[in-house]
Each structure stands twice: as C-alpha cells, then as structure tokens.
mmCIF file of C-alpha atoms in Angstrom:
data_model
loop_
_atom_site.group_PDB
_atom_site.id
_atom_site.type_symbol
_atom_site.label_atom_id
_atom_site.label_comp_id
_atom_site.label_asym_id
_atom_site.label_seq_id
_atom_site.Cartn_x
_atom_site.Cartn_y
_atom_site.Cartn_z
ATOM 1 C CA MET A 12 -140.949 7.001 -78.097
ATOM 2 C CA ASP A 13 -143.685 4.315 -77.778
ATOM 3 C CA THR A 14 -142.995 1.224 -79.873
ATOM 4 C CA PHE A 15 -146.371 -0.502 -79.939
ATOM 5 C CA ILE A 16 -147.296 0.554 -83.484
ATOM 6 C CA THR A 17 -146.576 -1.946 -86.266
ATOM 7 C CA VAL A 18 -146.641 -0.425 -89.737
ATOM 8 C CA VAL A 19 -148.542 -2.324 -92.439
ATOM 9 C CA SER A 20 -149.707 0.648 -94.495
ATOM 10 C CA MET A 21 -148.873 4.323 -94.916
ATOM 11 C CA VAL A 22 -150.334 7.668 -93.959
ATOM 12 C CA ASP A 23 -150.635 10.115 -96.860
ATOM 13 C CA LEU A 24 -150.569 13.559 -95.222
ATOM 14 C CA VAL A 25 -149.931 16.535 -97.505
ATOM 15 C CA PRO A 26 -149.787 20.334 -97.245
ATOM 16 C CA PHE A 27 -152.720 22.246 -98.704
ATOM 17 C CA SER A 28 -153.773 25.758 -99.694
ATOM 18 C CA GLY A 29 -155.906 26.549 -96.686
ATOM 19 C CA TYR A 30 -158.381 29.369 -96.242
ATOM 20 C CA ARG A 31 -158.016 31.035 -92.844
ATOM 21 C CA PRO A 32 -159.325 34.121 -91.006
ATOM 22 C CA SER A 33 -158.011 37.547 -91.970
ATOM 23 C CA LEU A 34 -158.440 39.573 -88.796
ATOM 24 C CA ARG A 35 -159.438 43.217 -88.937
ATOM 25 C CA ASP A 36 -157.873 45.851 -86.690
ATOM 26 C CA GLY A 37 -158.785 45.076 -83.095
ATOM 27 C CA GLU A 38 -160.384 41.705 -83.968
ATOM 28 C CA ASN A 39 -159.438 38.634 -81.927
ATOM 29 C CA ILE A 40 -159.264 35.137 -83.415
ATOM 30 C CA GLY A 41 -161.565 34.050 -80.567
ATOM 31 C CA SER A 42 -164.510 35.586 -82.409
ATOM 32 C CA ARG A 43 -163.919 33.287 -85.399
ATOM 33 C CA ILE A 44 -163.316 29.874 -83.795
ATOM 34 C CA SER A 45 -165.261 27.348 -81.723
ATOM 35 C CA PRO A 46 -165.063 23.897 -80.136
ATOM 36 C CA PRO A 47 -166.175 21.056 -82.465
ATOM 37 C CA TYR A 48 -169.829 21.059 -83.469
ATOM 38 C CA ASP A 49 -170.854 18.104 -81.294
ATOM 39 C CA VAL A 50 -169.902 19.598 -77.908
ATOM 40 C CA ILE A 51 -171.646 22.984 -78.211
ATOM 41 C CA ASP A 52 -174.859 23.446 -76.242
ATOM 42 C CA THR A 53 -177.659 25.824 -77.257
ATOM 43 C CA GLU A 54 -176.655 28.659 -74.921
ATOM 44 C CA TYR A 55 -173.002 28.567 -75.984
ATOM 45 C CA LEU A 56 -173.955 28.398 -79.658
ATOM 46 C CA GLU A 57 -175.993 31.580 -79.310
ATOM 47 C CA ARG A 58 -172.975 33.306 -77.799
ATOM 48 C CA LEU A 59 -170.630 32.100 -80.548
ATOM 49 C CA ARG A 60 -173.025 33.131 -83.306
ATOM 50 C CA SER A 61 -173.167 36.685 -81.982
ATOM 51 C CA ASP A 62 -170.143 37.244 -84.221
ATOM 52 C CA GLU A 63 -171.163 37.180 -87.890
ATOM 53 C CA HIS A 64 -167.919 35.478 -88.935
ATOM 54 C CA ASN A 65 -167.855 32.669 -86.373
ATOM 55 C CA VAL A 66 -167.302 29.201 -87.818
ATOM 56 C CA THR A 67 -170.586 27.943 -86.308
ATOM 57 C CA HIS A 68 -172.429 29.927 -88.990
ATOM 58 C CA LEU A 69 -170.988 27.289 -91.345
ATOM 59 C CA THR A 70 -170.945 24.106 -89.263
ATOM 60 C CA LEU A 71 -174.275 24.437 -87.449
ATOM 61 C CA ASN A 72 -176.548 26.243 -89.886
ATOM 62 C CA PRO A 73 -178.736 23.656 -91.640
ATOM 63 C CA VAL A 74 -182.012 24.446 -93.396
ATOM 64 C CA ASN A 75 -184.151 21.321 -93.802
ATOM 65 C CA GLY A 76 -181.032 19.247 -93.288
ATOM 66 C CA ARG A 77 -178.988 20.942 -96.024
ATOM 67 C CA TYR A 78 -176.168 23.501 -95.994
ATOM 68 C CA SER A 79 -176.441 25.584 -99.161
ATOM 69 C CA GLY A 80 -176.640 28.642 -96.914
ATOM 70 C CA SER A 81 -173.319 27.688 -95.314
ATOM 71 C CA ARG A 82 -171.726 27.564 -98.739
ATOM 72 C CA LYS A 83 -173.033 31.032 -99.617
ATOM 73 C CA THR A 84 -171.755 32.366 -96.304
ATOM 74 C CA PHE A 85 -168.322 30.784 -96.808
ATOM 75 C CA ASP A 86 -168.095 32.235 -100.333
ATOM 76 C CA SER A 87 -169.104 35.670 -99.063
ATOM 77 C CA TRP A 88 -166.307 35.581 -96.466
ATOM 78 C CA ILE A 89 -163.812 34.886 -99.249
ATOM 79 C CA ALA A 90 -165.268 37.643 -101.411
ATOM 80 C CA ASP A 91 -165.160 40.308 -98.686
ATOM 81 C CA GLY A 92 -161.670 39.376 -97.519
ATOM 82 C CA SER A 93 -162.706 37.832 -94.192
ATOM 83 C CA LEU A 94 -160.866 34.701 -95.320
ATOM 84 C CA ILE A 95 -157.522 34.606 -97.137
ATOM 85 C CA LYS A 96 -155.862 31.729 -98.950
ATOM 86 C CA ASP A 97 -152.375 30.450 -98.105
ATOM 87 C CA LYS A 98 -149.934 28.747 -100.413
ATOM 88 C CA ASP A 99 -149.467 25.023 -99.765
ATOM 89 C CA SER A 100 -148.703 24.665 -96.063
ATOM 90 C CA PHE A 101 -148.933 22.471 -93.022
ATOM 91 C CA TYR A 102 -149.966 24.079 -89.745
ATOM 92 C CA LEU A 103 -148.763 23.627 -86.179
ATOM 93 C CA TYR A 104 -151.475 23.705 -83.503
ATOM 94 C CA LYS A 105 -150.388 23.995 -79.857
ATOM 95 C CA GLN A 106 -152.728 23.855 -76.872
ATOM 96 C CA LYS A 107 -151.345 24.857 -73.466
ATOM 97 C CA PHE A 108 -153.486 23.817 -70.501
ATOM 98 C CA THR A 109 -153.524 22.596 -66.907
ATOM 99 C CA ALA A 110 -154.674 19.103 -65.951
ATOM 100 C CA GLY A 111 -154.093 17.204 -62.743
ATOM 101 C CA GLY A 112 -152.265 20.202 -61.304
ATOM 102 C CA ARG A 113 -149.702 20.196 -64.127
ATOM 103 C CA THR A 114 -149.289 22.683 -66.965
ATOM 104 C CA MET A 115 -148.568 21.006 -70.284
ATOM 105 C CA THR A 116 -148.692 21.607 -74.032
ATOM 106 C CA ARG A 117 -150.049 19.312 -76.739
ATOM 107 C CA THR A 118 -148.766 19.847 -80.288
ATOM 108 C CA GLY A 119 -150.421 18.712 -83.506
ATOM 109 C CA ILE A 120 -149.541 18.833 -87.206
ATOM 110 C CA VAL A 121 -152.487 19.993 -89.341
ATOM 111 C CA GLY A 122 -152.658 18.790 -92.930
ATOM 112 C CA ALA A 123 -154.796 17.093 -95.563
ATOM 113 C CA LEU A 124 -155.051 13.337 -94.924
ATOM 114 C CA ARG A 125 -155.826 10.894 -97.716
ATOM 115 C CA THR A 126 -158.889 8.826 -96.776
ATOM 116 C CA GLU A 127 -158.803 5.067 -97.151
ATOM 117 C CA PRO A 128 -160.950 2.126 -96.001
ATOM 118 C CA TYR A 129 -160.056 0.850 -92.540
ATOM 119 C CA GLU A 130 -159.190 -2.569 -93.950
ATOM 120 C CA ASN A 131 -156.153 -1.039 -95.699
ATOM 121 C CA GLY A 132 -154.553 -0.783 -92.262
ATOM 122 C CA GLY A 133 -153.139 2.744 -92.337
ATOM 123 C CA ILE A 134 -156.052 4.456 -90.574
ATOM 124 C CA ILE A 135 -157.323 2.737 -87.437
ATOM 125 C CA PRO A 136 -160.686 3.460 -85.736
ATOM 126 C CA HIS A 137 -161.397 2.714 -82.096
ATOM 127 C CA GLU A 138 -165.047 3.670 -81.517
ATOM 128 C CA GLU A 139 -168.453 2.824 -82.952
ATOM 129 C CA THR A 140 -170.313 5.401 -85.059
ATOM 130 C CA PHE A 141 -173.976 6.150 -85.812
ATOM 131 C CA SER A 142 -175.547 6.659 -89.236
ATOM 132 C CA LYS A 143 -177.727 9.678 -88.396
ATOM 133 C CA VAL A 144 -174.734 11.836 -87.457
ATOM 134 C CA LYS A 145 -172.839 10.821 -90.594
ATOM 135 C CA GLU A 146 -175.781 11.701 -92.839
ATOM 136 C CA ASP A 147 -175.819 15.277 -91.519
ATOM 137 C CA ARG A 148 -172.065 15.724 -91.919
ATOM 138 C CA LEU A 149 -172.206 14.237 -95.442
ATOM 139 C CA ASN A 150 -174.792 16.841 -96.453
ATOM 140 C CA LEU A 151 -172.478 19.532 -95.079
ATOM 141 C CA LEU A 152 -169.640 18.251 -97.279
ATOM 142 C CA ARG A 153 -171.826 17.883 -100.348
ATOM 143 C CA ASP A 154 -173.128 21.427 -100.085
ATOM 144 C CA THR A 155 -169.969 23.278 -99.056
ATOM 145 C CA GLU A 156 -167.296 21.108 -100.742
ATOM 146 C CA THR A 157 -165.111 22.180 -97.839
ATOM 147 C CA HIS A 158 -163.745 20.478 -94.723
ATOM 148 C CA LEU A 159 -164.623 22.989 -92.017
ATOM 149 C CA GLU A 160 -163.474 20.956 -89.007
ATOM 150 C CA SER A 161 -160.486 18.714 -88.362
ATOM 151 C CA ILE A 162 -160.422 15.133 -87.235
ATOM 152 C CA PHE A 163 -157.913 14.298 -84.475
ATOM 153 C CA GLY A 164 -155.445 11.446 -84.948
ATOM 154 C CA ILE A 165 -152.545 9.907 -83.037
ATOM 155 C CA PHE A 166 -149.423 8.624 -84.767
ATOM 156 C CA GLU A 167 -145.961 7.398 -83.785
ATOM 157 C CA GLY A 168 -144.361 10.807 -84.176
ATOM 158 C CA LEU A 169 -141.815 12.539 -86.389
ATOM 159 C CA SER A 170 -138.062 12.362 -85.979
ATOM 160 C CA GLU A 171 -136.372 14.632 -83.464
ATOM 161 C CA GLY A 172 -134.480 16.454 -86.207
ATOM 162 C CA LEU A 173 -137.617 17.185 -88.222
ATOM 163 C CA ASN A 174 -139.469 18.414 -85.143
ATOM 164 C CA ALA A 175 -136.621 20.869 -84.533
ATOM 165 C CA ARG A 176 -136.848 22.134 -88.137
ATOM 166 C CA ILE A 177 -140.608 22.568 -87.780
ATOM 167 C CA GLU A 178 -140.189 24.656 -84.641
ATOM 168 C CA ARG A 179 -137.563 26.849 -86.335
ATOM 169 C CA THR A 180 -139.598 27.586 -89.440
ATOM 170 C CA ALA A 181 -143.159 27.761 -88.041
ATOM 171 C CA GLU A 182 -144.724 31.231 -88.348
ATOM 172 C CA LYS A 183 -147.130 32.183 -85.557
ATOM 173 C CA LEU A 184 -150.548 33.291 -86.843
ATOM 174 C CA TYR A 185 -152.991 33.331 -83.921
ATOM 175 C CA VAL A 186 -153.111 33.015 -80.125
ATOM 176 C CA TYR A 187 -156.264 32.734 -78.019
ATOM 177 C CA GLU A 188 -157.114 31.689 -74.458
ATOM 178 C CA ASP A 189 -160.581 30.180 -74.108
ATOM 179 C CA ASP A 190 -162.942 30.215 -71.100
ATOM 180 C CA GLY A 191 -161.404 26.980 -69.823
ATOM 181 C CA LYS A 192 -157.945 28.612 -69.663
ATOM 182 C CA VAL A 193 -156.667 26.613 -72.635
ATOM 183 C CA GLU A 194 -154.257 28.659 -74.758
ATOM 184 C CA HIS A 195 -154.555 27.911 -78.472
ATOM 185 C CA SER A 196 -151.561 28.873 -80.657
ATOM 186 C CA PHE A 197 -151.690 28.325 -84.414
ATOM 187 C CA PHE A 198 -148.669 28.459 -86.753
ATOM 188 C CA ARG A 199 -148.043 28.060 -90.502
ATOM 189 C CA ILE A 200 -145.335 25.731 -91.872
ATOM 190 C CA SER A 201 -144.669 26.716 -95.482
ATOM 191 C CA ASP A 202 -140.962 25.929 -96.014
ATOM 192 C CA LYS A 203 -141.087 23.396 -98.870
ATOM 193 C CA ASP A 204 -138.134 21.349 -97.644
ATOM 194 C CA VAL A 205 -139.859 20.972 -94.274
ATOM 195 C CA THR A 206 -143.306 20.186 -95.701
ATOM 196 C CA ASP A 207 -141.804 17.608 -98.066
ATOM 197 C CA SER A 208 -140.005 15.997 -95.127
ATOM 198 C CA ILE A 209 -143.208 15.822 -93.083
ATOM 199 C CA SER A 210 -145.071 14.059 -95.889
ATOM 200 C CA GLU A 211 -142.160 11.662 -96.451
ATOM 201 C CA GLU A 212 -141.866 10.636 -92.806
ATOM 202 C CA MET A 213 -145.631 10.204 -92.538
ATOM 203 C CA LYS A 214 -145.492 7.469 -95.182
ATOM 204 C CA GLU A 215 -143.858 5.230 -92.576
ATOM 205 C CA ARG A 216 -146.587 5.790 -89.996
ATOM 206 C CA LYS A 217 -150.067 4.589 -89.068
ATOM 207 C CA MET A 218 -152.774 6.733 -87.490
ATOM 208 C CA LEU A 219 -155.325 5.980 -84.785
ATOM 209 C CA ILE A 220 -158.454 8.145 -84.942
ATOM 210 C CA ALA A 221 -158.691 9.758 -81.510
ATOM 211 C CA ASP A 222 -161.676 12.019 -82.175
ATOM 212 C CA GLY A 223 -163.783 12.521 -85.273
ATOM 213 C CA HIS A 224 -164.752 8.995 -86.363
ATOM 214 C CA HIS A 225 -168.023 10.277 -87.847
ATOM 215 C CA ARG A 226 -166.209 13.001 -89.779
ATOM 216 C CA TYR A 227 -163.575 10.593 -91.079
ATOM 217 C CA GLU A 228 -166.118 8.011 -92.265
ATOM 218 C CA THR A 229 -168.185 10.792 -93.807
ATOM 219 C CA ALA A 230 -165.104 12.088 -95.642
ATOM 220 C CA LEU A 231 -164.379 8.577 -96.919
ATOM 221 C CA ASN A 232 -167.962 8.179 -98.177
ATOM 222 C CA TYR A 233 -167.751 11.595 -99.814
ATOM 223 C CA SER A 234 -164.516 10.639 -101.567
ATOM 224 C CA LEU A 235 -166.192 7.495 -102.911
ATOM 225 C CA GLU A 236 -168.868 9.709 -104.467
ATOM 226 C CA HIS A 237 -166.069 11.517 -106.354
ATOM 227 C CA PRO A 238 -163.576 8.782 -107.314
ATOM 228 C CA ASP A 239 -161.964 10.872 -110.060
ATOM 229 C CA ASP A 240 -161.487 14.021 -107.985
ATOM 230 C CA ILE A 241 -158.204 13.638 -106.080
ATOM 231 C CA LYS A 242 -158.760 16.744 -103.966
ATOM 232 C CA LYS A 243 -161.989 15.289 -102.570
ATOM 233 C CA GLY A 244 -160.126 12.208 -101.407
ATOM 234 C CA TYR A 245 -158.592 14.077 -98.455
ATOM 235 C CA VAL A 246 -159.858 15.210 -95.061
ATOM 236 C CA LEU A 247 -158.624 17.977 -92.753
ATOM 237 C CA ALA A 248 -156.651 16.299 -89.949
ATOM 238 C CA THR A 249 -154.658 17.230 -86.842
ATOM 239 C CA LEU A 250 -152.110 14.563 -85.880
ATOM 240 C CA VAL A 251 -150.485 14.343 -82.445
ATOM 241 C CA SER A 252 -147.551 12.107 -81.553
ATOM 242 C CA SER A 253 -148.317 9.162 -79.267
ATOM 243 C CA ASP A 254 -145.499 10.261 -76.953
ATOM 244 C CA ASP A 255 -146.549 13.921 -76.832
ATOM 245 C CA PRO A 256 -146.249 15.072 -73.184
ATOM 246 C CA GLY A 257 -149.587 16.868 -73.474
ATOM 247 C CA LEU A 258 -151.587 13.846 -74.683
ATOM 248 C CA VAL A 259 -154.256 13.560 -71.971
ATOM 249 C CA ILE A 260 -157.095 11.022 -72.028
ATOM 250 C CA TRP A 261 -160.061 11.178 -69.662
ATOM 251 C CA PRO A 262 -162.700 8.510 -69.091
ATOM 252 C CA THR A 263 -166.270 9.361 -70.060
ATOM 253 C CA HIS A 264 -168.603 8.375 -67.240
ATOM 254 C CA ARG A 265 -172.145 7.103 -67.911
ATOM 255 C CA LEU A 266 -175.271 8.496 -66.226
ATOM 256 C CA LEU A 267 -178.480 6.445 -66.391
ATOM 257 C CA ASN A 268 -182.157 7.237 -65.897
ATOM 258 C CA SER A 269 -184.870 4.579 -66.039
ATOM 259 C CA ASP A 270 -188.419 4.164 -64.762
ATOM 260 C CA CYS A 271 -188.385 0.439 -65.504
ATOM 261 C CA ILE A 272 -186.138 -0.912 -62.768
ATOM 262 C CA SER A 273 -185.734 -0.129 -59.081
ATOM 263 C CA GLU A 274 -182.376 0.426 -57.418
ATOM 264 C CA THR A 275 -182.779 -2.715 -55.317
ATOM 265 C CA THR A 276 -183.486 -4.836 -58.383
ATOM 266 C CA ALA A 277 -180.643 -3.232 -60.326
ATOM 267 C CA VAL A 278 -178.100 -3.974 -57.577
ATOM 268 C CA LYS A 279 -179.325 -7.574 -57.360
ATOM 269 C CA LYS A 280 -179.095 -8.129 -61.119
ATOM 270 C CA ILE A 281 -175.694 -6.418 -61.408
ATOM 271 C CA GLY A 282 -174.429 -8.658 -58.610
ATOM 272 C CA GLU A 283 -175.404 -11.701 -60.683
ATOM 273 C CA VAL A 284 -173.071 -10.743 -63.560
ATOM 274 C CA LEU A 285 -170.355 -8.703 -61.841
ATOM 275 C CA GLN A 286 -168.359 -9.056 -58.651
ATOM 276 C CA LEU A 287 -169.512 -6.247 -56.344
ATOM 277 C CA LYS A 288 -168.009 -4.629 -53.272
ATOM 278 C CA GLU A 289 -169.980 -2.001 -51.383
ATOM 279 C CA THR A 290 -167.937 0.954 -50.122
ATOM 280 C CA SER A 291 -168.694 3.306 -47.248
ATOM 281 C CA SER A 292 -168.194 6.471 -49.304
ATOM 282 C CA ILE A 293 -167.488 7.945 -52.719
ATOM 283 C CA ASP A 294 -163.925 8.697 -51.628
ATOM 284 C CA GLU A 295 -163.332 5.044 -50.724
ATOM 285 C CA MET A 296 -164.790 3.967 -54.080
ATOM 286 C CA ILE A 297 -162.509 6.349 -55.994
ATOM 287 C CA GLY A 298 -159.478 5.356 -53.926
ATOM 288 C CA GLU A 299 -159.812 1.700 -54.943
ATOM 289 C CA LEU A 300 -161.168 2.244 -58.464
ATOM 290 C CA THR A 301 -157.983 1.328 -60.366
ATOM 291 C CA ASP A 302 -158.167 -2.234 -58.966
ATOM 292 C CA TRP A 303 -161.699 -2.688 -60.342
ATOM 293 C CA HIS A 304 -163.376 -2.204 -63.708
ATOM 294 C CA MET A 305 -165.773 0.524 -62.535
ATOM 295 C CA GLY A 306 -167.517 2.262 -59.674
ATOM 296 C CA LEU A 307 -171.309 2.443 -59.303
ATOM 297 C CA LEU A 308 -172.941 5.415 -57.595
ATOM 298 C CA PHE A 309 -176.714 5.142 -57.087
ATOM 299 C CA ARG A 310 -179.294 7.857 -56.467
ATOM 300 C CA SER A 311 -179.608 6.699 -52.839
ATOM 301 C CA GLY A 312 -175.919 7.453 -52.288
ATOM 302 C CA LYS A 313 -174.875 3.799 -52.109
ATOM 303 C CA CYS A 314 -171.500 3.096 -53.734
ATOM 304 C CA TYR A 315 -170.064 -0.093 -55.162
ATOM 305 C CA LEU A 316 -166.951 -1.288 -56.945
ATOM 306 C CA ALA A 317 -167.555 -3.743 -59.786
ATOM 307 C CA ARG A 318 -165.384 -6.230 -61.659
ATOM 308 C CA TYR A 319 -166.021 -8.707 -64.487
ATOM 309 C CA ASN A 320 -164.245 -12.059 -64.423
ATOM 310 C CA GLY A 321 -166.043 -13.986 -67.140
ATOM 311 C CA SER A 322 -164.119 -13.878 -70.451
ATOM 312 C CA ASP A 323 -160.648 -14.087 -71.955
ATOM 313 C CA ASP A 324 -161.724 -11.982 -74.960
ATOM 314 C CA PRO A 325 -159.569 -8.806 -74.760
ATOM 315 C CA LEU A 326 -162.620 -6.606 -75.418
ATOM 316 C CA TRP A 327 -164.085 -7.792 -72.112
ATOM 317 C CA SER A 328 -161.146 -6.194 -70.301
ATOM 318 C CA LEU A 329 -162.483 -2.784 -71.364
ATOM 319 C CA ASP A 330 -164.629 -1.090 -68.729
ATOM 320 C CA THR A 331 -166.841 0.769 -71.225
ATOM 321 C CA TYR A 332 -167.662 -2.485 -73.029
ATOM 322 C CA ILE A 333 -168.512 -4.288 -69.799
ATOM 323 C CA ALA A 334 -170.706 -1.378 -68.697
ATOM 324 C CA GLN A 335 -172.442 -1.226 -72.081
ATOM 325 C CA GLU A 336 -173.098 -4.931 -72.557
ATOM 326 C CA LEU A 337 -173.852 -6.120 -69.025
ATOM 327 C CA ILE A 338 -175.397 -3.073 -67.330
ATOM 328 C CA ILE A 339 -176.711 -0.535 -69.849
ATOM 329 C CA LYS A 340 -178.018 -3.107 -72.339
ATOM 330 C CA GLY A 341 -178.316 -6.271 -70.264
ATOM 331 C CA ILE A 342 -179.973 -4.873 -67.138
ATOM 332 C CA TYR A 343 -181.341 -1.418 -67.970
ATOM 333 C CA GLY A 344 -182.666 -2.350 -71.426
ATOM 334 C CA TYR A 345 -180.937 0.228 -73.607
ATOM 335 C CA GLU A 346 -181.840 -1.523 -76.862
ATOM 336 C CA GLU A 347 -185.511 -1.587 -75.828
ATOM 337 C CA GLY A 348 -185.452 2.149 -75.135
ATOM 338 C CA GLU A 349 -185.996 1.687 -71.402
ATOM 339 C CA VAL A 350 -183.085 3.846 -70.260
ATOM 340 C CA ILE A 351 -181.738 7.305 -71.061
ATOM 341 C CA VAL A 352 -177.932 7.469 -71.081
ATOM 342 C CA SER A 353 -175.890 10.658 -70.853
ATOM 343 C CA PHE A 354 -172.140 11.193 -70.657
ATOM 344 C CA ASP A 355 -169.797 13.368 -68.605
ATOM 345 C CA ALA A 356 -165.986 13.319 -68.674
ATOM 346 C CA GLU A 357 -165.536 15.310 -65.450
ATOM 347 C CA PHE A 358 -165.977 13.358 -62.222
ATOM 348 C CA GLY A 359 -166.591 16.542 -60.220
ATOM 349 C CA SER A 360 -169.527 17.333 -62.469
ATOM 350 C CA VAL A 361 -170.853 13.769 -62.174
ATOM 351 C CA LYS A 362 -170.663 13.961 -58.383
ATOM 352 C CA LYS A 363 -172.624 17.225 -58.307
ATOM 353 C CA ARG A 364 -175.293 15.845 -60.618
ATOM 354 C CA MET A 365 -175.726 12.786 -58.412
ATOM 355 C CA GLU A 366 -175.861 14.896 -55.250
ATOM 356 C CA LYS A 367 -178.732 16.843 -56.820
ATOM 357 C CA GLY A 368 -180.558 13.559 -57.526
ATOM 358 C CA LYS A 369 -180.589 14.006 -61.290
ATOM 359 C CA HIS A 370 -179.793 10.378 -62.202
ATOM 360 C CA ASP A 371 -180.555 6.857 -61.030
ATOM 361 C CA LEU A 372 -177.021 5.567 -61.539
ATOM 362 C CA ALA A 373 -173.580 6.900 -62.405
ATOM 363 C CA ILE A 374 -171.056 4.427 -63.806
ATOM 364 C CA ILE A 375 -167.600 5.751 -62.924
ATOM 365 C CA LEU A 376 -164.829 4.513 -65.221
ATOM 366 C CA ASN A 377 -161.037 4.369 -65.077
ATOM 367 C CA THR A 378 -158.713 6.475 -67.224
ATOM 368 C CA PRO A 379 -158.314 4.670 -70.578
ATOM 369 C CA SER A 380 -154.894 3.320 -71.561
ATOM 370 C CA LEU A 381 -153.689 4.503 -74.973
ATOM 371 C CA LYS A 382 -151.789 1.242 -75.422
ATOM 372 C CA LYS A 383 -154.898 -0.841 -74.710
ATOM 373 C CA ILE A 384 -156.950 1.292 -77.090
ATOM 374 C CA TRP A 385 -154.349 0.898 -79.835
ATOM 375 C CA ASP A 386 -153.869 -2.828 -79.251
ATOM 376 C CA LEU A 387 -157.610 -3.537 -79.364
ATOM 377 C CA SER A 388 -158.078 -1.326 -82.419
ATOM 378 C CA ALA A 389 -155.179 -3.019 -84.226
ATOM 379 C CA ILE A 390 -156.968 -6.395 -84.006
ATOM 380 C CA GLY A 391 -160.208 -4.913 -85.303
ATOM 381 C CA LYS A 392 -162.076 -4.339 -82.038
ATOM 382 C CA ARG A 393 -164.443 -1.350 -82.092
ATOM 383 C CA MET A 394 -165.155 0.179 -78.699
ATOM 384 C CA PRO A 395 -168.394 1.748 -77.462
ATOM 385 C CA LYS A 396 -169.057 5.366 -78.323
ATOM 386 C CA LYS A 397 -167.322 7.780 -75.934
ATOM 387 C CA THR A 398 -164.828 5.278 -74.620
ATOM 388 C CA THR A 399 -162.296 8.117 -74.591
ATOM 389 C CA TYR A 400 -162.261 11.865 -74.084
ATOM 390 C CA PHE A 401 -159.072 13.454 -75.354
ATOM 391 C CA TYR A 402 -158.568 16.725 -73.523
ATOM 392 C CA PRO A 403 -158.605 19.456 -74.687
ATOM 393 C CA LYS A 404 -160.779 19.342 -77.788
ATOM 394 C CA ILE A 405 -159.437 20.377 -81.195
ATOM 395 C CA TRP A 406 -161.074 23.719 -82.008
ATOM 396 C CA SER A 407 -162.473 24.656 -85.423
ATOM 397 C CA GLY A 408 -162.104 27.744 -87.571
ATOM 398 C CA PHE A 409 -158.342 28.279 -87.684
ATOM 399 C CA VAL A 410 -158.097 26.887 -91.228
ATOM 400 C CA PHE A 411 -160.390 25.304 -93.836
ATOM 401 C CA TYR A 412 -159.667 22.752 -96.566
ATOM 402 C CA GLU A 413 -161.683 23.784 -99.640
ATOM 403 C CA MET A 414 -162.021 21.096 -102.366
ATOM 404 C CA ARG A 415 -163.566 22.812 -105.393
#
C-alpha cells in the first residue's frame, strides 16, 4: 500500500438510506444512469433523455437556472415506485475496463461524506474551480435537497481483512456495459458490523478529491446554509483506494485556437521561455515525451518537445501549470480572451483533430503522477483545471442521497 499520506484529520464517511432505481420487468439499469453531467454533449443527452426515468431528467433540466421541476420529477419517481429506499447502507461500485491493452477493475466505496473546509486537512483538493459552475450546482441542491451525483475521492485504503468482509457480504444490484465497453457493477453493503467497521477505519484516513471539486465545494456551501441540519452536512461520495489496481489517470491535452498570433511568432516566443527541441515526426515527439514537460504540435505539422528550467517551486514541475502560465496565458493571451482552449484526454482523438486542421496548437502532456498530485495538494498547491482525467468516469443514477 502507498505510504505517502500523512493523517492530520479524519474522514467521516457513513452509510445512508439511499433511493435507487426499481427496475420493471425487462428494464435495464442502463436506461436509468448516465456519465456525470459535465461530460455529456447535446446529442448524447438527447439519447439519454429518451427514457423518461433517466437521471439526466434531474441533473440537466433547469428552467431559468432553477430545478424545481427536477424535484417534482424525483418525487414522482418515488411516488410511482420507480425509486425505492434502502435501509442504511454503503455501496460497492466496480468498473471493469480495458486500458493500455490490459483489463482491470476499479472498486469504490459509496457513502455519505461529511463536508468540511479544506483547511481542516481531512479533505484535500487538487484543482481550481469556477464560480459559474458552482452556482448552477448549488441551485440544484437547493431545489432538490438531494445529492444526485457522486464526487470521486482517493484515500489510503481499508484493511485487507475488512475488504474481504465487504466482498463476502456485498449484494449485487445492477450490472451494465456502456458503449465504451466499461462494465459497471453496483452492490449494496448493509451488514451493520461491516458498515460500522468501514466508518471506523475511515476516521484514520484522508481523502484527495479526484473528480468533482465543484460538487464538493457546492455541497460545503450548501451545508453552511443549513448549519443546524446534520443531514445536509454530507455529500454523496465514491472513494477508491490509492493502491487500487484499476486506478488509471490520463493527461488532459490542451487544444488552442487564436487569430491574434501567428505560428512563427508563437514558436519564437515559446522558445524564449522554454527549452525547445524540434522533432521530425509526431512519433518521435511521443517517444521522447517523458523526458520533457510537454510536446507541441502545430497546425503546420511541426512538432517540438518543450521543457521549463526556471524555478525551484514544486508547482513549476507540473506540466499543466507550465503550459497554463507560460503558453496559454503568457503567449496566447488567455486572460485577455484572445485564445479559445479546449481539452481532450485521448491522444488519438487529438491527433485526428490536428490532422483535420481544427486547431492552431495542441499541447501534449505526460501522464500525471498520483504521488506528485498528492504531494502538491498536501502543501496547499491548487493545479489548473483538468490537470487529471481519472478513467473511467463515475456514473450517476445508481443511488441518490436525499436530505429532507
């Protein structure tokens, strides 16, 4: 087990009485669930919403920025039996998938996590957040009084003996294989001795937010609006052990478009702040990438490797920070609105987009190190948005944490 986590606070993770789908004869759980709200494009959303009980009818159904309609829909699903309520339980969420030619499984414990300010030390963020997104999610919480989607956290892991007890007592509820060939299996853990043991061991842990910073900070703000309501002090969370064999992190590459700077000028200016090495091909650039901070692929097809040598600050060892501060902001004028930045975690997709001439520059990044992310986060360093892409995503709709 990794040993780089130093405990200074505790994680309060408890079982809860979750609402979950009650499937009718012939109904598949796939009709009820979806990826998280922020990765669903318009075409996919239309497909998901073709089922009247899909979770996106709750998570992505605002009217003038509010979600009173989502609350009515949620209540109607309870009333007509589309959702049923469990006794206090944790849940086990397994995702089986193939990455890098290997088949692996990632396992998470789903429970209700007590929110606390970051300065307490038990919950650690690693990425920046944006106010506009949090305002929308706060309105969703205010109107539904329900956590409809889970945040994703990483912790040091439970004891071997407790993991064995969890596996023995977990009751399988749902299985679904999505379009990306990821198999989602969802189990209930309701044995009180086991759930008590999970909560007790969690008190000796810390948690790094892997995905869902906006949702966590929104949940914390919501809890502060209701200081006397204990139930509203918790957020739905899925926690995965830091040594889980299925814990896969991808880099998120940056794609830039700008009418304000030519390629020739950009290369010249980048060369003034970064060490550059031109390569003869994309394959050569990728082959040497781990020895450099990033690769640069321009619309013309020219490829470069880039490295920063100018600071001892540990944050300047992070490729996403270097790219953000020196290239995206410093040269392309992000803060002045002179560049459009998009993101893509799949290099094959990035390559195709560049071959079609869709972008001026692709910044190709290395696979993030979990240890580096944790170490930087532990000393209070916040990384640029989309520094990491934890694959696969935690899907929504298997269980809901209602707080009324």
